[in-house]
Coordinates of C-alpha atoms in Angstrom, one line a residue:
X3 CA 10.9 -78.2 34.2
X4 CA 12.8 -75.3 32.6
X5 CA 10.5 -72.8 34.4
X6 CA 11.1 -74.5 37.7
X7 CA 14.9 -74.3 37.2
X8 CA 14.6 -70.7 36.2
X9 CA 12.6 -69.8 39.3
X10 CA 15.0 -71.7 41.5
X11 CA 18.1 -70.0 40.0
X12 CA 16.3 -66.6 40.4
X13 CA 16.3 -67.1 44.2
X14 CA 20.1 -67.0 44.3
X15 CA 20.7 -63.4 43.1
X16 CA 17.8 -62.4 45.4
X17 CA 19.5 -63.8 48.4
X18 CA 22.8 -62.4 47.3
X19 CA 21.2 -59.0 48.0
X20 CA 20.6 -60.0 51.6
X21 CA 18.4 -62.1 53.9
X22 CA 14.8 -62.8 52.8
X23 CA 11.8 -64.6 54.2
X24 CA 9.4 -66.9 52.4
X25 CA 6.9 -64.2 51.6
X26 CA 9.6 -61.9 50.2
X27 CA 10.9 -64.8 48.0
X28 CA 7.4 -65.6 46.7
X29 CA 6.7 -62.0 46.0
X30 CA 9.9 -61.5 44.0
X31 CA 9.3 -64.6 42.0
X32 CA 5.6 -63.9 41.5
X33 CA 4.5 -67.3 42.8
X34 CA 2.5 -68.8 45.6
X35 CA 4.2 -69.3 48.9
X36 CA 3.9 -73.1 48.6
X37 CA 5.8 -73.0 45.3
X38 CA 8.5 -70.8 46.7
X39 CA 8.8 -73.0 49.8
X40 CA 9.3 -76.1 47.5
X41 CA 12.0 -74.4 45.6
X42 CA 13.8 -73.2 48.8
X43 CA 13.6 -76.7 50.3
X44 CA 15.3 -78.2 47.2
X45 CA 18.0 -75.5 47.3
X46 CA 18.4 -76.1 51.0
X47 CA 18.9 -79.8 50.5
X48 CA 21.7 -79.1 48.1
X49 CA 23.4 -76.6 50.4
X50 CA 22.7 -73.7 48.0
X51 CA 20.6 -71.8 50.6
X52 CA 20.4 -71.9 54.4
X53 CA 17.4 -71.3 56.6
X54 CA 18.2 -69.5 59.8
X55 CA 16.3 -69.9 63.1
X56 CA 14.4 -66.7 62.4
X57 CA 13.0 -68.4 59.2
X58 CA 14.9 -66.1 56.9
X59 CA 17.0 -67.5 54.1
X60 CA 20.6 -66.7 53.0
X61 CA 23.0 -68.2 50.5
X62 CA 24.5 -71.6 51.6
X63 CA 28.1 -72.5 52.2
X64 CA 28.0 -75.1 49.4
X65 CA 27.4 -72.4 46.8
X66 CA 30.5 -70.6 47.9
X67 CA 32.5 -73.8 47.9
X68 CA 31.4 -74.5 44.3
X69 CA 32.3 -71.0 43.3
X70 CA 35.8 -71.3 44.7
X71 CA 36.3 -74.7 43.0
X72 CA 35.2 -73.1 39.7
X73 CA 37.7 -70.3 40.1
X74 CA 40.5 -72.7 41.0
X75 CA 39.8 -74.8 38.0
X76 CA 39.8 -72.0 35.5
X77 CA 42.8 -72.2 33.1
X78 CA 43.6 -68.6 32.1
X79 CA 46.0 -69.8 29.4
X80 CA 43.3 -71.9 27.7
X81 CA 40.8 -69.0 27.8
X82 CA 43.4 -66.4 26.7
X83 CA 45.1 -68.3 23.9
X84 CA 42.6 -67.6 21.1
X85 CA 42.6 -63.9 22.0
X86 CA 46.4 -63.9 21.9
X87 CA 46.4 -65.5 18.5
X88 CA 43.9 -62.8 17.3
X89 CA 46.0 -60.1 18.7
X90 CA 49.1 -61.5 17.0
X91 CA 47.2 -61.7 13.7
X92 CA 46.3 -58.1 13.9
X93 CA 49.6 -56.6 14.9
X94 CA 52.1 -59.2 13.7
X95 CA 54.4 -59.0 16.8
X96 CA 55.3 -61.4 19.5
X97 CA 52.5 -61.8 22.1
X98 CA 53.1 -63.1 25.6
X99 CA 50.9 -64.2 28.6
X100 CA 52.5 -64.3 32.0
X101 CA 51.5 -65.0 35.6
X102 CA 53.1 -64.5 39.1
X103 CA 53.9 -67.7 40.9
X104 CA 56.2 -68.3 43.9
X105 CA 58.0 -65.0 43.7
X106 CA 58.6 -65.4 39.9
X107 CA 56.9 -64.0 36.9
X108 CA 56.6 -66.7 34.2
X109 CA 55.6 -66.8 30.6
X110 CA 52.9 -69.4 30.2
X111 CA 52.0 -68.7 26.6
X112 CA 53.5 -67.2 23.5
X113 CA 52.5 -66.4 20.0
X114 CA 55.5 -65.9 17.8
X115 CA 56.1 -62.8 15.6
X116 CA 55.6 -63.2 11.8
X117 CA 58.7 -61.0 11.2
X118 CA 62.1 -62.5 10.5
X119 CA 63.7 -60.6 13.4
X120 CA 62.3 -62.0 16.6
X121 CA 62.9 -61.8 20.3
X122 CA 64.1 -64.8 22.3
X123 CA 61.8 -66.0 25.0
X124 CA 60.1 -69.3 25.8
X125 CA 57.1 -70.6 27.7
X126 CA 58.0 -71.5 31.3
X127 CA 60.9 -69.1 31.5
X128 CA 61.0 -66.5 34.3
X129 CA 61.0 -62.9 33.0
X130 CA 63.3 -60.1 34.1
X131 CA 61.1 -59.2 37.0
X132 CA 62.4 -55.6 37.6
X133 CA 62.0 -54.4 34.1
X134 CA 59.4 -56.5 32.1
X135 CA 56.1 -54.9 31.4
X136 CA 54.2 -58.1 32.4
X137 CA 56.0 -58.2 35.7
X138 CA 55.2 -54.6 36.5
X139 CA 51.5 -55.3 35.9
X140 CA 51.4 -58.4 38.1
X141 CA 53.4 -56.9 41.0
X142 CA 51.7 -53.5 40.9
X143 CA 48.5 -55.3 41.9
X144 CA 50.0 -56.7 45.1
X145 CA 49.0 -55.1 48.4
X146 CA 51.3 -52.2 49.3
X147 CA 53.2 -53.9 52.1
X148 CA 53.8 -57.0 49.9
X149 CA 55.0 -54.8 47.1
X150 CA 57.5 -53.0 49.4
X151 CA 58.8 -56.2 50.9
X152 CA 59.3 -57.7 47.5
X153 CA 61.0 -54.6 46.0
X154 CA 63.4 -54.4 48.9
X155 CA 64.3 -58.1 48.5
X156 CA 65.0 -58.0 44.8
X157 CA 68.3 -57.3 43.1
X158 CA 68.4 -54.8 40.3
X159 CA 70.7 -56.0 37.4
X160 CA 71.8 -53.2 35.0
X161 CA 70.7 -55.0 31.9
X162 CA 70.8 -51.7 30.0
X163 CA 71.1 -48.0 30.9
X164 CA 67.3 -48.0 31.0
X165 CA 67.0 -50.8 33.6
X166 CA 65.3 -50.1 36.9
X167 CA 68.2 -49.0 39.2
X168 CA 66.8 -49.7 42.7
X169 CA 63.8 -50.5 45.0
X170 CA 62.7 -46.9 45.3
X171 CA 62.5 -46.4 41.5
X172 CA 60.8 -49.8 41.1
X173 CA 58.1 -48.9 43.7
X174 CA 57.5 -45.6 41.9
X175 CA 57.1 -47.4 38.6
X176 CA 54.7 -49.9 40.1
X177 CA 52.6 -47.1 41.6
X178 CA 52.4 -45.5 38.1
X179 CA 51.4 -48.8 36.5
X180 CA 48.8 -49.4 39.2
X181 CA 47.2 -46.0 38.5
X182 CA 47.3 -46.0 34.7
X183 CA 46.4 -49.7 34.2
X184 CA 49.1 -50.5 31.6
X185 CA 52.9 -50.9 31.5
X186 CA 55.9 -50.6 29.1
X187 CA 59.4 -51.8 28.9
X188 CA 61.3 -49.7 26.4
X189 CA 64.8 -51.2 26.3
X190 CA 65.0 -52.0 30.0
X191 CA 66.0 -55.6 29.5
X192 CA 67.4 -55.5 26.0
X193 CA 68.1 -52.2 24.3
X194 CA 66.7 -53.4 21.0
X195 CA 63.4 -54.8 22.4
X196 CA 60.3 -52.7 23.3
X197 CA 57.1 -54.0 25.0
X198 CA 53.6 -52.8 26.0
X199 CA 51.3 -54.8 28.2
X200 CA 47.9 -54.8 30.0
X201 CA 46.5 -56.7 33.0
X202 CA 44.0 -59.5 32.9
X203 CA 41.6 -59.5 35.9
X204 CA 39.4 -62.0 37.6
X205 CA 35.9 -61.6 38.8
X206 CA 37.1 -59.9 42.0
X207 CA 39.1 -57.3 40.1
X208 CA 42.5 -58.7 41.0
X209 CA 45.1 -59.2 38.4
X210 CA 45.5 -62.9 37.5
X211 CA 47.7 -62.6 34.5
X212 CA 49.2 -60.1 32.1
X213 CA 49.5 -60.0 28.3
X214 CA 51.9 -58.0 26.2
X215 CA 53.1 -57.3 22.7
X216 CA 56.9 -57.1 22.1
X217 CA 59.0 -56.2 19.1
X218 CA 62.6 -55.3 18.1
X219 CA 63.1 -51.6 17.4
X220 CA 64.4 -52.5 13.9
X221 CA 60.9 -53.7 13.1
X222 CA 58.8 -51.1 14.9
X223 CA 59.7 -48.0 17.0
X224 CA 58.6 -47.6 20.6
X225 CA 56.1 -44.9 19.5
X226 CA 54.7 -47.2 16.9
X227 CA 54.4 -50.0 19.4
X228 CA 52.8 -47.7 21.9
X229 CA 50.1 -47.0 19.3
X230 CA 49.0 -50.7 19.7
X231 CA 48.3 -50.2 23.3
X232 CA 44.5 -49.8 22.9
X233 CA 44.4 -53.1 21.0
X234 CA 46.4 -54.8 23.8
X235 CA 44.2 -53.3 26.5
X236 CA 41.1 -54.4 24.6
X237 CA 42.4 -57.9 24.3
X238 CA 43.1 -58.0 28.0
X239 CA 39.6 -56.8 28.7
X240 CA 38.1 -59.5 26.5
X241 CA 40.1 -62.2 28.2
X242 CA 39.2 -60.7 31.6
X243 CA 35.5 -60.7 30.8
X244 CA 35.5 -64.3 29.5
X245 CA 37.7 -65.5 32.5
X246 CA 35.2 -63.9 34.8
X247 CA 32.2 -65.4 33.1
X248 CA 30.9 -62.4 31.3
X249 CA 29.9 -61.9 27.7
X250 CA 32.8 -61.4 25.2
X251 CA 33.5 -57.9 23.8
X252 CA 33.0 -57.7 20.0
X253 CA 33.0 -54.0 19.2
X254 CA 36.2 -52.8 17.4
X255 CA 38.7 -50.4 18.8
X256 CA 38.3 -47.0 17.2
X257 CA 39.9 -44.3 19.4
X258 CA 41.7 -41.3 17.9
X259 CA 43.0 -39.4 20.9
X260 CA 46.8 -39.1 21.2
X261 CA 46.7 -40.2 24.9
X262 CA 48.5 -43.6 24.9
X263 CA 45.4 -45.3 26.3
X264 CA 43.3 -44.0 23.4
X265 CA 45.5 -44.2 20.3
X266 CA 44.1 -46.1 17.3
X267 CA 46.0 -49.4 16.8
X268 CA 47.7 -49.5 13.4
X269 CA 49.8 -52.4 12.1
X270 CA 53.2 -51.9 10.4
X271 CA 51.7 -53.1 7.1
X272 CA 49.0 -50.4 7.2
X273 CA 51.7 -47.7 7.8
X274 CA 53.7 -49.1 4.9
X275 CA 50.6 -48.9 2.7
X276 CA 50.1 -45.3 3.6
X277 CA 53.8 -44.5 2.9
X278 CA 53.8 -46.2 -0.5
X279 CA 50.6 -44.4 -1.5

């Protein structure tokens, strides 16, 4: 039975490459035509494949419907949470997960810092959309006309001297974030809070969520926080891979270049150990 199931499932990626007739399917599977026909008939009965009038087969509509249902039922928060906890355990700072819904960017998960000085935020609260790193990541992925329309509709509160001043500056920042694949907020919302973030992508490559690490500058400087960017990006990639149905990443981050996207992650505790020694 397991061999039959394996052969039947092997037909689906074959047809994903394009139309195929009975002989082509049998040849690819290495089976007799009668066996291939039996498998195709079963898949056809369940709507997984469709036989055209020219006797060639293609993927069936039911397969696409199931795939869409599976995507819609994925809970990115449930998948991401253990990765966010692991990130928090490694760096010690506040970790957030955010999504874009109904013209707002909302925190949907948070792992609190282990340091006494913490930032105020809560799950379900909208973020400062014009300055937050997670907001930049989510909005940068929108189609250009939608980005421009949204940017021109927003107001631009001057939270701090580093806040985004207007739509033109915001669009320029989103373009940069889109190109580099990560974002920061260094005192744009609160002068004392810095943040670095990375996008979480679905199987189609679109950004479905964003995760970030935030910390007060009395705990860690902006440069020190930026050194955690490879770890944040790696976490986002692991979540993306699992959310998309791929195998998890297990190899450690071990980059040494001074480029922000390749700096070795180092916790404040490790830096303190080096200083004391």
